[in-house]
CSV table of C-alpha atoms and ligand atoms in Angstrom, one decimal:
chain,number,residue,atom,x,y,z
A,533,MET,CA,91.1,-92.4,100.8
A,534,ALA,CA,90.9,-89.9,98.2
A,535,GLY,CA,92.3,-90.5,95.1
A,536,ALA,CA,96.3,-89.9,94.5
A,537,ILE,CA,97.1,-86.5,93.7
A,538,ALA,CA,100.2,-86.1,91.5
A,539,CYS,CA,101.3,-82.5,91.1
A,540,GLY,CA,102.0,-81.7,87.0
A,541,ILE,CA,104.8,-79.8,85.4
A,542,ASP,CA,102.8,-77.0,86.0
A,543,GLY,CA,102.4,-77.8,89.9
A,544,THR,CA,98.7,-78.0,88.8
A,545,PRO,CA,97.2,-81.1,91.0
A,546,ALA,CA,96.2,-84.1,88.4
A,547,PHE,CA,94.4,-87.2,89.6
A,548,ILE,CA,95.7,-90.2,88.9
A,549,MET,CA,93.8,-93.0,90.3
A,550,LYS,CA,90.8,-93.4,91.6
A,551,VAL,CA,90.5,-97.3,93.2
A,552,SER,CA,87.3,-98.5,94.3
A,553,ILE,CA,88.1,-101.7,96.4
A,554,ILE,CA,85.7,-104.8,96.9
A,555,ILE,CA,86.1,-106.5,99.8
A,556,PRO,CA,84.2,-109.8,99.9
A,557,ALA,CA,83.1,-111.0,103.4
A,558,ALA,CA,80.4,-113.0,103.0
A,559,GLY,CA,82.1,-116.3,103.6
A,560,SER,CA,80.8,-118.7,106.6
A,561,GLY,CA,83.9,-119.1,107.9
A,562,GLU,CA,83.3,-122.9,107.7
A,563,ARG,CA,86.7,-124.0,108.2
A,564,PHE,CA,87.8,-121.8,111.3
A,565,GLY,CA,84.8,-123.1,112.5
A,566,GLY,CA,82.4,-120.2,112.7
A,567,ASP,CA,82.5,-115.7,112.1
A,568,LYS,CA,86.3,-115.1,111.8
A,569,LEU,CA,85.8,-111.1,110.8
A,570,SER,CA,84.3,-110.3,114.2
A,571,ARG,CA,87.3,-111.7,116.1
A,572,ASP,CA,89.5,-109.3,118.0
A,573,LEU,CA,92.8,-108.4,116.3
A,574,HIS,CA,94.9,-105.6,118.5
A,575,GLY,CA,91.4,-104.4,119.9
A,576,ARG,CA,89.1,-104.4,116.5
A,577,PRO,CA,87.6,-107.2,114.7
A,578,VAL,CA,89.4,-108.8,111.7
A,579,LEU,CA,87.0,-106.8,108.9
A,580,VAL,CA,87.9,-103.3,110.6
A,581,ARG,CA,91.8,-104.1,110.2
A,582,THR,CA,91.6,-105.0,106.8
A,583,ILE,CA,89.5,-101.7,106.0
A,584,GLU,CA,92.0,-99.7,107.4
A,585,ALA,CA,94.7,-100.8,105.6
A,586,PHE,CA,92.9,-99.0,102.5
A,587,THR,CA,91.7,-95.9,104.2
A,588,ARG,CA,95.0,-94.8,104.6
A,589,ARG,CA,96.0,-95.0,100.8
A,590,ASP,CA,95.4,-91.7,98.7
A,591,GLU,CA,94.9,-94.2,95.5
A,592,VAL,CA,91.6,-95.3,97.1
A,593,ALA,CA,88.6,-93.5,95.7
A,594,GLN,CA,85.6,-96.2,97.5
A,595,ILE,CA,85.8,-99.2,99.4
A,596,ILE,CA,83.0,-101.6,98.9
A,597,VAL,CA,82.2,-103.9,101.5
A,598,ALA,CA,79.9,-107.2,100.1
A,599,GLY,CA,78.7,-108.8,103.6
A,600,PRO,CA,76.6,-112.5,103.9
A,601,PRO,CA,73.0,-112.5,102.4
A,602,ASP,CA,71.9,-114.3,105.3
A,603,GLY,CA,71.9,-112.5,108.5
A,604,PHE,CA,73.0,-109.5,106.2
A,605,GLU,CA,71.0,-107.1,109.1
A,606,LEU,CA,72.7,-108.3,111.9
A,607,PHE,CA,76.2,-107.9,110.2
A,608,ALA,CA,75.1,-104.1,109.3
A,609,ASP,CA,74.1,-103.7,112.3
A,610,ARG,CA,77.7,-105.0,114.0
A,611,PHE,CA,79.5,-103.3,111.4
A,612,GLY,CA,77.5,-100.2,109.8
A,613,PRO,CA,78.6,-97.8,112.5
A,614,VAL,CA,82.3,-98.0,112.1
A,615,LEU,CA,82.0,-98.6,108.0
A,616,GLY,CA,80.4,-95.5,107.9
A,617,PHE,CA,82.8,-94.0,109.8
A,618,HIS,CA,85.1,-95.2,107.1
A,619,GLY,CA,82.6,-94.1,104.4
A,620,VAL,CA,82.8,-97.3,103.2
A,621,ASP,CA,79.4,-98.9,101.0
A,622,LEU,CA,78.1,-101.7,102.5
A,623,VAL,CA,75.8,-104.0,100.1
A,624,GLN,CA,74.6,-107.8,100.1
A,625,GLY,CA,77.1,-110.6,98.7
A,626,GLY,CA,76.4,-114.0,97.9
A,627,ARG,CA,75.2,-117.6,98.6
A,628,ALA,CA,77.0,-119.5,95.9
A,629,ASP,CA,80.8,-118.8,97.0
A,630,ARG,CA,83.2,-115.8,96.4
A,631,TRP,CA,83.1,-114.9,92.8
A,632,GLU,CA,79.0,-114.2,92.9
A,633,THR,CA,79.7,-112.0,96.1
A,634,VAL,CA,82.2,-110.1,93.7
A,635,SER,CA,79.8,-110.1,90.4
A,636,LEU,CA,77.1,-108.6,92.9
A,637,ALA,CA,79.7,-106.0,94.5
A,638,LEU,CA,80.6,-104.5,90.9
A,639,GLN,CA,77.1,-103.0,90.5
A,640,ALA,CA,78.1,-100.8,93.3
A,641,VAL,CA,81.4,-99.4,92.2
A,642,ASN,CA,81.9,-96.0,91.3
A,643,GLU,CA,81.0,-94.2,87.4
A,644,ASP,CA,84.5,-92.7,87.9
A,645,ALA,CA,86.4,-95.3,89.0
A,646,THR,CA,90.0,-95.7,87.0
A,647,HIS,CA,90.4,-99.1,88.2
A,648,VAL,CA,88.7,-101.7,90.1
A,649,GLY,CA,90.7,-103.9,93.1
A,650,VAL,CA,89.6,-107.2,95.3
A,651,HIS,CA,90.8,-107.8,98.7
A,652,ASP,CA,89.9,-110.6,100.7
A,653,ALA,CA,88.2,-109.2,104.2
A,654,ALA,CA,90.2,-111.6,106.1
A,655,ARG,CA,93.5,-110.8,104.7
A,656,PRO,CA,94.0,-107.9,107.7
A,657,CYS,CA,97.7,-108.0,107.5
A,658,LEU,CA,99.1,-105.6,104.7
A,659,SER,CA,102.3,-103.5,104.4
A,660,GLU,CA,102.0,-100.2,103.1
A,661,ALA,CA,105.9,-101.5,101.0
A,662,MET,CA,103.5,-104.4,99.5
A,663,LEU,CA,100.5,-101.8,98.8
A,664,ASP,CA,102.9,-99.1,97.0
A,665,ARG,CA,104.5,-101.8,94.7
A,666,ILE,CA,100.7,-103.1,93.3
A,667,PHE,CA,99.3,-99.8,93.1
A,668,GLU,CA,102.6,-98.5,91.4
A,669,ALA,CA,102.3,-101.7,88.9
A,670,ALA,CA,98.6,-100.9,88.7
A,671,ASP,CA,99.0,-97.6,87.5
A,672,ARG,CA,101.1,-98.8,84.4
A,673,LEU,CA,99.3,-102.6,83.8
A,674,ASP,CA,96.1,-103.9,82.7
A,675,ALA,CA,95.8,-106.6,86.0
A,676,VAL,CA,97.9,-106.6,88.9
A,677,ILE,CA,98.4,-109.3,91.5
A,678,PRO,CA,100.8,-110.3,94.3
A,679,GLY,CA,102.0,-113.6,94.7
A,680,VAL,CA,104.7,-115.6,96.4
A,681,ASP,CA,107.3,-118.1,95.8
A,682,ILE,CA,106.5,-121.8,97.1
A,683,SER,CA,109.3,-122.7,99.5
A,684,SER,CA,107.7,-126.0,99.7
A,685,THR,CA,107.7,-129.5,97.3
A,686,VAL,CA,104.4,-129.4,95.6
A,687,LYS,CA,102.6,-133.2,96.1
A,688,GLU,CA,99.3,-134.0,94.5
A,689,VAL,CA,97.1,-136.4,96.8
A,690,ASP,CA,94.1,-138.7,95.6
A,691,ARG,CA,91.6,-137.6,98.6
A,692,LYS,CA,89.2,-140.0,97.0
A,693,ARG,CA,91.8,-143.2,98.3
A,694,SER,CA,92.6,-141.3,101.5
A,695,GLN,CA,93.0,-144.3,104.1
A,696,ASP,CA,92.0,-143.9,108.0
A,697,VAL,CA,94.2,-145.0,110.2
A,698,ALA,CA,93.8,-145.1,113.9
A,699,VAL,CA,96.1,-143.8,116.4
A,700,THR,CA,96.8,-146.1,118.9
A,701,ASP,CA,96.6,-146.3,122.5
A,702,ALA,CA,96.1,-149.7,124.3
A,703,LEU,CA,95.2,-148.4,127.6
A,704,ALA,CA,92.7,-146.0,126.2
A,705,ASP,CA,91.6,-148.4,123.7
A,706,ALA,CA,90.9,-150.9,126.6
A,707,ILE,CA,89.0,-148.5,128.7
A,708,LEU,CA,87.2,-146.6,125.9
A,709,GLY,CA,86.4,-148.7,123.3
A,710,SER,CA,88.7,-148.2,120.0
A,711,GLU,CA,86.1,-146.1,118.2
A,712,THR,CA,86.8,-143.3,120.3
A,713,ALA,CA,90.3,-143.5,119.1
A,714,ASP,CA,92.1,-140.3,117.1
A,715,ARG,CA,92.1,-141.3,113.7
A,716,LEU,CA,95.0,-139.4,110.8
A,717,GLU,CA,93.6,-139.2,107.3
A,718,ALA,CA,96.7,-140.3,105.0
A,719,MET,CA,96.2,-139.9,101.6
A,720,PRO,CA,98.4,-141.3,98.6
A,721,VAL,CA,100.5,-139.1,96.6
A,722,THR,CA,99.5,-139.3,92.3
A,723,ARG,CA,102.2,-137.0,91.5
A,724,THR,CA,105.2,-134.5,92.6
A,725,VAL,CA,104.6,-131.4,91.2
A,726,PRO,CA,107.5,-129.0,89.5
A,727,ARG,CA,107.1,-125.6,91.2
A,728,ASP,CA,109.4,-123.9,89.1
A,729,GLY,CA,107.4,-120.9,87.5
A,730,LEU,CA,104.2,-121.2,90.2
A,731,ILE,CA,104.0,-118.7,92.8
A,732,LEU,CA,100.5,-118.4,95.3
A,733,ALA,CA,98.2,-115.7,94.5
A,734,GLN,CA,97.1,-113.5,97.1
A,735,THR,CA,94.9,-110.4,97.0
A,736,PRO,CA,94.5,-107.3,96.9
A,737,GLN,CA,94.1,-107.8,93.0
A,738,ILE,CA,93.7,-104.7,90.4
A,739,PHE,CA,92.1,-104.5,87.7
A,740,ARG,CA,91.9,-101.2,84.9
A,741,GLY,CA,88.4,-99.4,84.4
A,742,ASP,CA,85.9,-101.7,83.6
A,743,LEU,CA,88.2,-105.1,82.8
A,744,LEU,CA,86.7,-106.6,85.8
A,745,SER,CA,82.7,-105.8,85.0
A,746,ARG,CA,83.5,-106.5,81.7
A,747,VAL,CA,84.3,-110.1,82.3
A,748,ALA,CA,81.3,-110.7,84.8
A,749,ALA,CA,79.1,-109.9,82.6
A,750,LYS,CA,80.5,-112.5,80.0
A,751,GLY,CA,79.9,-115.3,82.8
A,752,MET,CA,83.5,-115.7,83.0
A,753,MET,CA,83.7,-114.9,87.0
A,754,ASP,CA,81.6,-117.9,87.4
A,755,GLY,CA,83.5,-120.9,89.3
A,756,VAL,CA,86.5,-118.8,89.6
A,757,SER,CA,88.7,-118.9,93.6
A,758,ASP,CA,90.4,-115.6,92.3
A,759,ASP,CA,89.6,-112.8,90.2
A,760,ALA,CA,92.7,-113.0,88.1
A,761,SER,CA,91.6,-116.3,86.8
A,762,ALA,CA,88.9,-114.6,84.9
A,763,VAL,CA,90.6,-112.0,83.0
A,764,GLU,CA,93.4,-114.6,82.4
A,765,GLN,CA,90.5,-116.2,80.6
A,766,LEU,CA,90.2,-112.9,78.3
A,767,GLY,CA,93.3,-113.4,77.1
A,768,VAL,CA,94.7,-110.0,79.2
A,769,ASP,CA,97.9,-110.6,80.6
A,770,VAL,CA,98.1,-110.5,84.6
A,771,HIS,CA,101.0,-109.6,85.8
A,772,VAL,CA,102.6,-110.9,89.0
A,773,VAL,CA,104.2,-108.6,91.3
A,774,PRO,CA,106.3,-109.6,94.8
A,775,GLY,CA,103.6,-110.3,97.3
A,776,ASP,CA,104.0,-110.8,101.0
A,777,PRO,CA,104.6,-114.0,103.2
A,778,CYS,CA,103.2,-111.9,106.5
A,779,ASN,CA,99.8,-111.7,103.9
A,780,ILE,CA,98.1,-114.6,105.1
A,781,LYS,CA,94.3,-115.3,104.8
A,782,ILE,CA,92.4,-115.9,108.0
A,783,THR,CA,91.4,-120.0,107.3
A,784,GLN,CA,92.4,-121.5,110.5
A,785,PRO,CA,91.2,-121.0,113.9
A,786,GLU,CA,95.1,-120.7,114.3
A,787,ASP,CA,95.4,-118.0,111.7
A,788,LEU,CA,94.3,-115.8,114.0
A,789,ALA,CA,97.0,-115.9,117.0
A,790,LEU,CA,99.8,-115.5,113.9
A,791,ALA,CA,98.2,-112.6,112.4
A,792,ALA,CA,98.3,-111.0,116.0
A,793,ALA,CA,101.8,-111.8,115.9
A,794,ILE,CA,102.7,-110.1,112.5
A,795,LEU,CA,100.5,-107.2,113.1
A,796,SER,CA,102.6,-106.4,115.9
A,797,GLY,CA,105.8,-107.3,114.2
A,798,LEU,CA,104.1,-104.7,111.1
A,799,ARG,CA,103.6,-102.0,113.8
A,800,SER,CA,106.4,-101.9,115.7
A,801,GLY,CA,108.6,-102.0,112.4
A,802,GLY,CA,110.2,-105.5,112.5
A,803,LEU,CA,108.7,-106.7,109.4
B,1686,C5P,O1,86.1,-119.5,101.8
B,1686,C5P,P1,88.2,-118.4,101.2
B,1686,C5P,O2,88.8,-118.3,102.2
B,1686,C5P,O3,88.3,-119.0,100.2
B,1686,C5P,O4,86.9,-117.1,101.1
B,1686,C5P,C1,87.6,-116.0,100.6
B,1686,C5P,C2,87.2,-114.8,100.7
B,1686,C5P,O5,86.2,-114.6,100.3
B,1686,C5P,C3,86.2,-114.3,102.3
B,1686,C5P,O6,87.0,-112.7,102.5
B,1686,C5P,C4,85.0,-114.8,102.5
B,1686,C5P,O7,84.4,-114.2,103.4
B,1686,C5P,C5,84.7,-114.1,100.8
B,1686,C5P,N1,83.3,-114.9,100.4
B,1686,C5P,C6,82.3,-114.2,99.9
B,1686,C5P,N2,81.1,-115.3,100.0
B,1686,C5P,C7,80.9,-115.8,99.3
B,1686,C5P,C8,82.5,-116.8,100.2
B,1686,C5P,C9,83.3,-116.4,100.4
B,1686,C5P,O8,82.5,-112.9,100.3
B,1686,C5P,N3,80.1,-116.6,99.3
């Protein structure tokens, strides 16, 4: 973590990129069922694994972690020493949503940052090859995000018209009553969405200069689920480079075991 140094033709070192990476880590982990960032991933908390991927990069000059506003002191107690060791800046995130957390963290970006990147705290499985692609593209383009193709067919469903289907077990129902039976939510399909030209957006997303701050100042971040969508509203071209199917976001409890397996593969060079 220092800012990339390139040698000019006369051999003198010249700085190319000084990226400030914002890591929003203020989510409640509702879908996971608790604090996923503190869970163990090969001997370190998930959040620390995520940060380590950036401390190894010369392009990264600053890492900002935005913790939860509720229980911030607890968060600082838990992660403060290791974040301090890595030279990470710790700020308070927002309550409402991810975009609020990113908007607040933008205020802590170094004045001399050439780029600002945002990466989900819950995506710890970053490969060097993917980071190489993203930083290389970000050196030439205003806004760069990783994306992966969609392999499954995409359906739109109407959740409001979902039906509750009881899974029947005659013997159990007779003893326990049918109210305790397992239930399945069945949602009607409203249409099949053509997937040509669609990709799944990942992070890190990297933006040139103060692009993201300008977008935030105009209130364009409000309500967005990824930062690139706010930049798109400004009319700036956002470019997608190949992401990595292994760059999963730990969302459900079973994702943790998957992340551990992926990390083993990345470390052994098998992925
Ligand atoms: O909820 P979701 O999985 O989309 O969250 C993505 C990222 O945004 C996570 O790293 C989470 O900690 C973060 N987040 C945040 N502030 C919030 C909500 C989510 O930093 N208020």
